[in-house]
């Protein structure tokens, strides 16, 4: 019997505080809410409390929540008097949490049954980790799987990816509560739709993070996602989060160079800086990170693949390559990453053809 199994049985039998606090905000979430809640109740790890913040919903969300709460005492509902938004709702939920670990969840996603047991076992065995995520499947509005992905399965890779973007699917995260509480980490409301990036960067100041190499989460993409409804706000907030973080990580690099690179990566169509100069900045960041973390050759190769993929995606989405001169310059400066760029270009155009 592993540590998680022991906690699962003894804590429940003794009536002690839950091992896991699940925190889920919900706003006008009636369409998928029952599926999300049921996926938590179906976990093979049962020693948890389920804190759900109803953010002043105007549909049937609260009725659905109350129906579930009458059947399961682990469900605790907090109703905001007015709509506060995701960040403040999550902060309220985190303050209510009593568990050793806090599991994030969104009201339109699905946690597969083994999620909690695998994540809790990992955190039990690795006290230096602040959080752990899982591999995931992207599902559409109808629940059809459109993609499966597992990223950042090593701590160094998670740290590298966090410089540029979210290293894990945020609602799949399980977080060590003591790190949040002792260091007063919270979701920064000023980052709006990108508060998850800033929150994760803050966690990584106090411990490592990674994804388990298993698929234990289904992330739903549909027309009402926050990322779809607040696209321009998210782009601005994400640019601020990643740029500020990069400047702290690499203070020796000129601010303008960092800002131009991240502007290009976050919103390539609006960026008008020379792609070759952006590649040069990316390589400087790679070299500094490699020296800081003492990476081996295989790890360096993985970083090269990731960074070249991101620049390739930006270049393919940028209007700059419509100019033949820019295309030739781009190909010349990116020749060291030629294989990765070619692979990403093929994948990019394949996706465009599939979307019609």
Coordinates of C-alpha atoms in Angstrom, one line a residue:
X1 CA 0.0 0.0 0.0
X2 CA 1.5 3.4 -1.0
X3 CA 1.4 6.6 0.9
X4 CA -1.6 7.9 -1.0
X5 CA -3.7 4.7 -0.3
X6 CA -2.9 5.1 3.4
X7 CA -4.0 8.7 3.5
X8 CA -7.1 7.8 1.5
X9 CA -8.2 5.2 4.0
X10 CA -6.9 6.4 7.4
X11 CA -7.8 10.1 7.0
X12 CA -11.4 9.3 5.9
X13 CA -11.9 6.7 8.6
X14 CA -10.6 9.1 11.3
X15 CA -12.7 12.0 10.0
X16 CA -9.7 14.3 9.7
X17 CA -9.2 17.2 7.4
X18 CA -9.2 16.2 3.7
X19 CA -6.0 15.3 1.9
X20 CA -7.1 17.3 -1.2
X21 CA -9.1 20.5 -1.6
X22 CA -10.6 20.7 -5.1
X23 CA -11.2 24.4 -6.1
X24 CA -13.5 25.1 -9.0
X25 CA -15.0 28.5 -10.1
X26 CA -18.3 28.4 -12.0
X27 CA -20.0 31.1 -13.9
X28 CA -23.0 30.3 -16.1
X29 CA -21.6 26.9 -16.5
X30 CA -24.8 24.8 -16.7
X31 CA -23.9 23.2 -20.1
X32 CA -21.0 21.1 -18.8
X33 CA -21.2 21.5 -15.1
X34 CA -22.7 18.1 -14.2
X35 CA -20.0 16.3 -16.2
X36 CA -17.2 18.3 -14.5
X37 CA -18.6 17.6 -11.0
X38 CA -19.2 13.9 -11.7
X39 CA -15.7 13.4 -12.9
X40 CA -14.4 14.6 -9.5
X41 CA -16.8 12.4 -7.6
X42 CA -15.7 9.4 -9.7
X43 CA -12.0 9.8 -8.7
X44 CA -10.4 6.6 -7.3
X45 CA -8.9 8.9 -4.5
X46 CA -11.9 9.8 -2.4
X47 CA -10.5 11.8 0.6
X48 CA -11.2 15.3 -0.7
X49 CA -13.4 18.4 -0.2
X50 CA -14.9 20.0 -3.3
X51 CA -15.1 23.8 -3.0
X52 CA -17.1 25.4 -5.8
X53 CA -17.4 29.1 -6.2
X54 CA -20.5 30.2 -7.9
X55 CA -19.6 33.6 -9.4
X56 CA -23.1 35.1 -9.4
X57 CA -24.4 32.9 -12.2
X58 CA -27.6 33.9 -13.9
X59 CA -28.4 30.5 -15.4
X60 CA -29.1 27.1 -13.7
X61 CA -25.6 26.7 -12.3
X62 CA -26.6 27.2 -8.7
X63 CA -29.5 24.8 -9.0
X64 CA -27.2 22.1 -10.4
X65 CA -24.7 22.7 -7.6
X66 CA -27.3 22.5 -4.9
X67 CA -28.6 19.2 -6.3
X68 CA -25.1 17.7 -6.1
X69 CA -24.4 19.2 -2.7
X70 CA -27.5 17.5 -1.1
X71 CA -26.1 14.1 -2.2
X72 CA -22.5 14.6 -1.2
X73 CA -21.3 16.4 1.9
X74 CA -17.9 16.9 0.5
X75 CA -19.2 19.6 -1.8
X76 CA -19.1 23.1 -0.3
X77 CA -20.7 25.9 -2.3
X78 CA -19.7 29.6 -1.9
X79 CA -21.9 32.1 -3.7
X80 CA -20.5 35.5 -4.7
X81 CA -23.0 38.3 -4.3
X82 CA -21.6 39.9 -7.4
X83 CA -19.5 38.6 -10.3
X84 CA -15.9 38.9 -9.2
X85 CA -14.1 37.0 -12.0
X86 CA -12.0 33.9 -12.1
X87 CA -8.9 35.3 -10.2
X88 CA -10.8 36.6 -7.1
X89 CA -13.1 33.5 -7.1
X90 CA -10.0 31.2 -7.0
X91 CA -8.4 33.3 -4.3
X92 CA -11.6 32.9 -2.2
X93 CA -11.5 29.1 -2.8
X94 CA -7.9 28.8 -1.9
X95 CA -8.5 30.6 1.4
X96 CA -11.2 28.1 2.2
X97 CA -9.0 25.1 1.4
X98 CA -8.1 22.7 4.3
X99 CA -6.2 20.0 2.4
X100 CA -2.5 19.4 2.1
X101 CA -2.9 19.7 -1.7
X102 CA -5.1 22.0 -3.8
X103 CA -6.4 20.5 -7.0
X104 CA -7.6 23.0 -9.6
X105 CA -10.6 22.3 -11.8
X106 CA -12.7 24.2 -14.3
X107 CA -16.5 23.8 -14.7
X108 CA -16.3 22.7 -18.4
X109 CA -13.4 20.2 -18.1
X110 CA -13.2 16.5 -17.1
X111 CA -10.7 14.9 -14.7
X112 CA -10.1 11.2 -15.5
X113 CA -10.5 8.8 -12.5
X114 CA -6.8 8.2 -11.8
X115 CA -5.9 11.9 -11.7
X116 CA -5.9 12.6 -7.9
X117 CA -4.3 9.3 -6.9
X118 CA -1.4 9.7 -9.2
X119 CA -0.8 13.4 -8.4
X120 CA -1.1 13.0 -4.7
X121 CA 1.3 10.0 -4.7
X122 CA 3.8 12.1 -6.6
X123 CA 3.7 15.0 -4.3
X124 CA 3.8 12.7 -1.3
X125 CA 7.1 11.3 -2.6
X126 CA 8.6 14.6 -3.8
X127 CA 8.6 17.3 -1.2
X128 CA 10.6 19.7 -3.4
X129 CA 7.8 20.0 -5.9
X130 CA 5.3 22.9 -5.7
X131 CA 2.9 21.4 -8.2
X132 CA 2.3 18.7 -10.6
X133 CA 0.1 18.6 -13.7
X134 CA -0.8 15.8 -16.1
X135 CA -1.0 15.0 -19.8
X136 CA -4.2 15.9 -21.4
X137 CA -6.7 15.5 -24.2
X138 CA -8.3 18.5 -25.8
X139 CA -12.0 17.9 -26.4
X140 CA -14.5 20.0 -28.3
X141 CA -17.9 21.2 -27.3
X142 CA -19.4 17.7 -28.0
X143 CA -16.7 15.9 -26.1
X144 CA -14.8 14.6 -29.1
X145 CA -11.1 14.2 -28.6
X146 CA -9.2 16.5 -31.0
X147 CA -5.6 16.2 -29.7
X148 CA -3.6 14.4 -27.0
X149 CA -0.5 16.0 -25.5
X150 CA 2.0 15.5 -22.7
X151 CA 4.5 18.3 -22.1
X152 CA 7.0 19.4 -19.5
X153 CA 7.5 15.9 -17.9
X154 CA 10.8 17.1 -16.3
X155 CA 11.4 19.9 -13.9
X156 CA 13.9 21.7 -16.1
X157 CA 11.6 21.6 -19.1
X158 CA 8.7 23.0 -17.0
X159 CA 11.0 25.9 -15.9
X160 CA 12.0 26.5 -19.5
X161 CA 8.5 26.5 -20.8
X162 CA 7.2 28.8 -18.0
X163 CA 9.5 31.5 -19.4
X164 CA 7.3 31.7 -22.5
X165 CA 3.9 30.2 -21.7
X166 CA 2.0 28.0 -19.3
X167 CA 4.0 24.8 -18.9
X168 CA 1.0 22.7 -17.9
X169 CA -2.7 22.8 -18.5
X170 CA -3.6 25.0 -15.5
X171 CA -6.9 23.3 -14.3
X172 CA -5.0 20.0 -14.3
X173 CA -2.6 21.2 -11.6
X174 CA -2.3 19.9 -8.1
X175 CA -0.5 22.3 -5.8
X176 CA 1.2 22.0 -2.4
X177 CA -1.0 24.1 -0.2
X178 CA 1.7 25.0 2.3
X179 CA 3.7 26.8 -0.4
X180 CA 0.7 28.9 -1.3
X181 CA -0.1 29.7 2.3
X182 CA 3.4 30.3 3.7
X183 CA 4.4 32.6 0.8
X184 CA 1.0 34.3 0.3
X185 CA 0.8 33.4 -3.3
X186 CA -2.4 34.4 -5.0
X187 CA -3.9 35.0 -8.4
X188 CA -3.1 38.5 -9.5
X189 CA -6.3 40.1 -10.8
X190 CA -4.3 42.7 -12.8
X191 CA -3.3 40.0 -15.2
X192 CA -6.9 39.2 -16.1
X193 CA -7.1 36.3 -18.5
X194 CA -3.4 35.4 -18.0
X195 CA -3.4 35.2 -14.2
X196 CA -2.6 31.4 -14.5
X197 CA 0.8 32.2 -16.1
X198 CA 1.8 34.7 -13.3
X199 CA 0.5 32.3 -10.6
X200 CA 2.6 29.4 -12.0
X201 CA 5.7 31.6 -12.3
X202 CA 5.3 32.6 -8.6
X203 CA 5.0 29.0 -7.5
X204 CA 8.2 28.1 -9.3
X205 CA 10.1 30.5 -7.1
X206 CA 9.5 28.1 -4.2
X207 CA 9.6 24.7 -5.7
X208 CA 9.7 22.6 -8.9
X209 CA 6.9 21.7 -11.2
X210 CA 6.3 19.1 -13.9
X211 CA 3.6 17.0 -15.7
X212 CA 3.1 13.4 -15.0
X213 CA 3.6 11.3 -18.2
X214 CA 0.0 10.1 -18.1
X215 CA -3.2 11.4 -19.7
X216 CA -5.5 12.2 -16.8
X217 CA -7.4 15.3 -17.9
X218 CA -9.7 16.5 -20.6
X219 CA -9.5 20.2 -21.5
X220 CA -12.5 21.4 -23.3
X221 CA -12.2 24.1 -26.0
X222 CA -15.4 25.8 -27.1
X223 CA -16.8 29.2 -28.1
X224 CA -17.4 30.3 -24.5
X225 CA -13.8 29.7 -23.2
X226 CA -12.3 32.7 -21.4
X227 CA -9.4 32.5 -23.9
X228 CA -11.8 32.9 -26.8
X229 CA -14.0 35.6 -25.3
X230 CA -11.2 37.8 -24.0
X231 CA -8.5 37.1 -26.6
X232 CA -7.1 40.7 -26.9
X233 CA -7.0 41.1 -23.1
X234 CA -5.3 37.7 -22.7
X235 CA -2.6 38.6 -25.2
X236 CA -1.8 41.9 -23.5
X237 CA -1.7 40.2 -20.0
X238 CA 0.3 37.3 -21.2
X239 CA 2.9 39.6 -22.9
X240 CA 3.3 41.5 -19.6
X241 CA 3.6 38.3 -17.6
X242 CA 6.2 36.6 -19.7
X243 CA 8.2 39.7 -20.4
X244 CA 8.5 40.7 -16.8
X245 CA 9.4 37.2 -15.8
X246 CA 12.1 36.9 -18.6
X247 CA 13.6 40.2 -17.5
X248 CA 14.0 38.8 -13.9
X249 CA 15.4 35.6 -15.2
X250 CA 17.8 37.2 -17.7
X251 CA 18.7 40.7 -16.5
X252 CA 21.8 40.9 -18.6
X253 CA 19.8 40.9 -21.9
X254 CA 18.6 44.3 -23.1
X255 CA 15.0 45.0 -22.3
X256 CA 14.0 46.0 -25.8
X257 CA 15.4 42.7 -27.2
X258 CA 13.4 40.7 -24.7
X259 CA 10.2 42.7 -25.3
X260 CA 10.5 42.4 -29.1
X261 CA 11.0 38.6 -28.9
X262 CA 8.0 38.1 -26.7
X263 CA 5.8 40.5 -28.6
X264 CA 6.5 38.3 -31.7
X265 CA 5.9 35.0 -29.9
X266 CA 2.6 36.2 -28.3
X267 CA 1.2 38.2 -31.2
X268 CA 3.2 37.6 -34.4
X269 CA 0.9 39.4 -36.7
X270 CA 1.4 42.7 -34.8
X271 CA 5.2 42.4 -34.5
X272 CA 7.3 44.1 -37.1
X273 CA 10.8 43.4 -35.9
X274 CA 13.5 41.5 -37.8
X275 CA 13.0 37.8 -37.4
X276 CA 16.8 37.1 -37.6
X277 CA 17.3 39.5 -34.7
X278 CA 14.6 37.7 -32.7
X279 CA 16.3 34.4 -33.4
X280 CA 19.6 35.8 -32.1
X281 CA 17.8 36.9 -28.8
X282 CA 16.3 33.5 -28.5
X283 CA 19.7 31.8 -28.8
X284 CA 21.1 34.1 -26.1
X285 CA 18.3 33.1 -23.7
X286 CA 18.9 29.4 -24.6
X287 CA 22.6 29.7 -23.8
X288 CA 22.0 31.5 -20.5
X289 CA 19.4 29.0 -19.4
X290 CA 21.6 26.1 -20.4
X291 CA 24.5 27.4 -18.3
X292 CA 22.3 28.1 -15.4
X293 CA 20.8 24.6 -15.3
X294 CA 23.9 22.7 -16.5
X295 CA 21.9 20.8 -19.1
X296 CA 23.2 17.8 -21.0
X297 CA 23.2 17.5 -24.8
X298 CA 19.8 15.8 -25.0
X299 CA 18.2 18.5 -22.9
X300 CA 19.8 21.2 -25.0
X301 CA 18.4 19.5 -28.1
X302 CA 14.9 19.5 -26.5
X303 CA 15.2 23.2 -25.8
X304 CA 16.3 23.9 -29.3
X305 CA 13.3 22.0 -30.6
X306 CA 10.8 23.9 -28.5
X307 CA 12.2 27.4 -29.2
X308 CA 12.6 26.8 -32.9
X309 CA 9.0 25.5 -33.0
X310 CA 7.7 28.7 -31.3
X311 CA 9.6 30.9 -33.7
X312 CA 8.5 28.9 -36.6
X313 CA 4.9 29.2 -35.6
X314 CA 5.3 33.0 -35.2
X315 CA 7.1 33.2 -38.6
X316 CA 4.3 31.2 -40.3
X317 CA 1.7 33.4 -38.7
X318 CA 3.6 36.6 -39.5
X319 CA 2.9 38.7 -42.6
X320 CA 6.7 39.2 -42.9
X321 CA 7.4 36.1 -44.9
X322 CA 5.2 37.3 -47.7
X323 CA 8.3 39.3 -48.7
X324 CA 10.7 36.9 -50.6
X325 CA 13.7 38.8 -49.1
X326 CA 12.5 38.3 -45.6
X327 CA 11.9 34.6 -46.3
X328 CA 15.4 34.1 -47.6
X329 CA 16.8 36.0 -44.5
X330 CA 14.7 33.9 -42.2
X331 CA 15.8 30.6 -43.7
X332 CA 19.5 31.6 -43.6
X333 CA 19.4 32.7 -39.9
X334 CA 17.4 29.6 -38.9
X335 CA 19.5 27.1 -40.7
X336 CA 20.7 25.6 -37.4
X337 CA 17.1 24.6 -36.7
X338 CA 16.2 23.7 -40.2
X339 CA 14.8 20.3 -39.4
X340 CA 12.6 21.6 -36.5
X341 CA 11.3 24.5 -38.7
X342 CA 10.5 22.2 -41.6
X343 CA 8.6 19.8 -39.3
X344 CA 6.6 22.6 -37.8
X345 CA 5.8 24.1 -41.2
X346 CA 4.5 20.8 -42.4
X347 CA 2.4 20.4 -39.3
X348 CA 1.1 24.0 -39.5
X349 CA -0.1 23.7 -43.1
X350 CA -1.6 20.3 -42.4
X351 CA -3.7 21.9 -39.6
X352 CA -4.7 24.7 -41.9
X353 CA -5.9 22.2 -44.6
X354 CA -7.8 20.2 -42.0
X355 CA -9.6 23.3 -40.8
X356 CA -10.5 24.2 -44.4

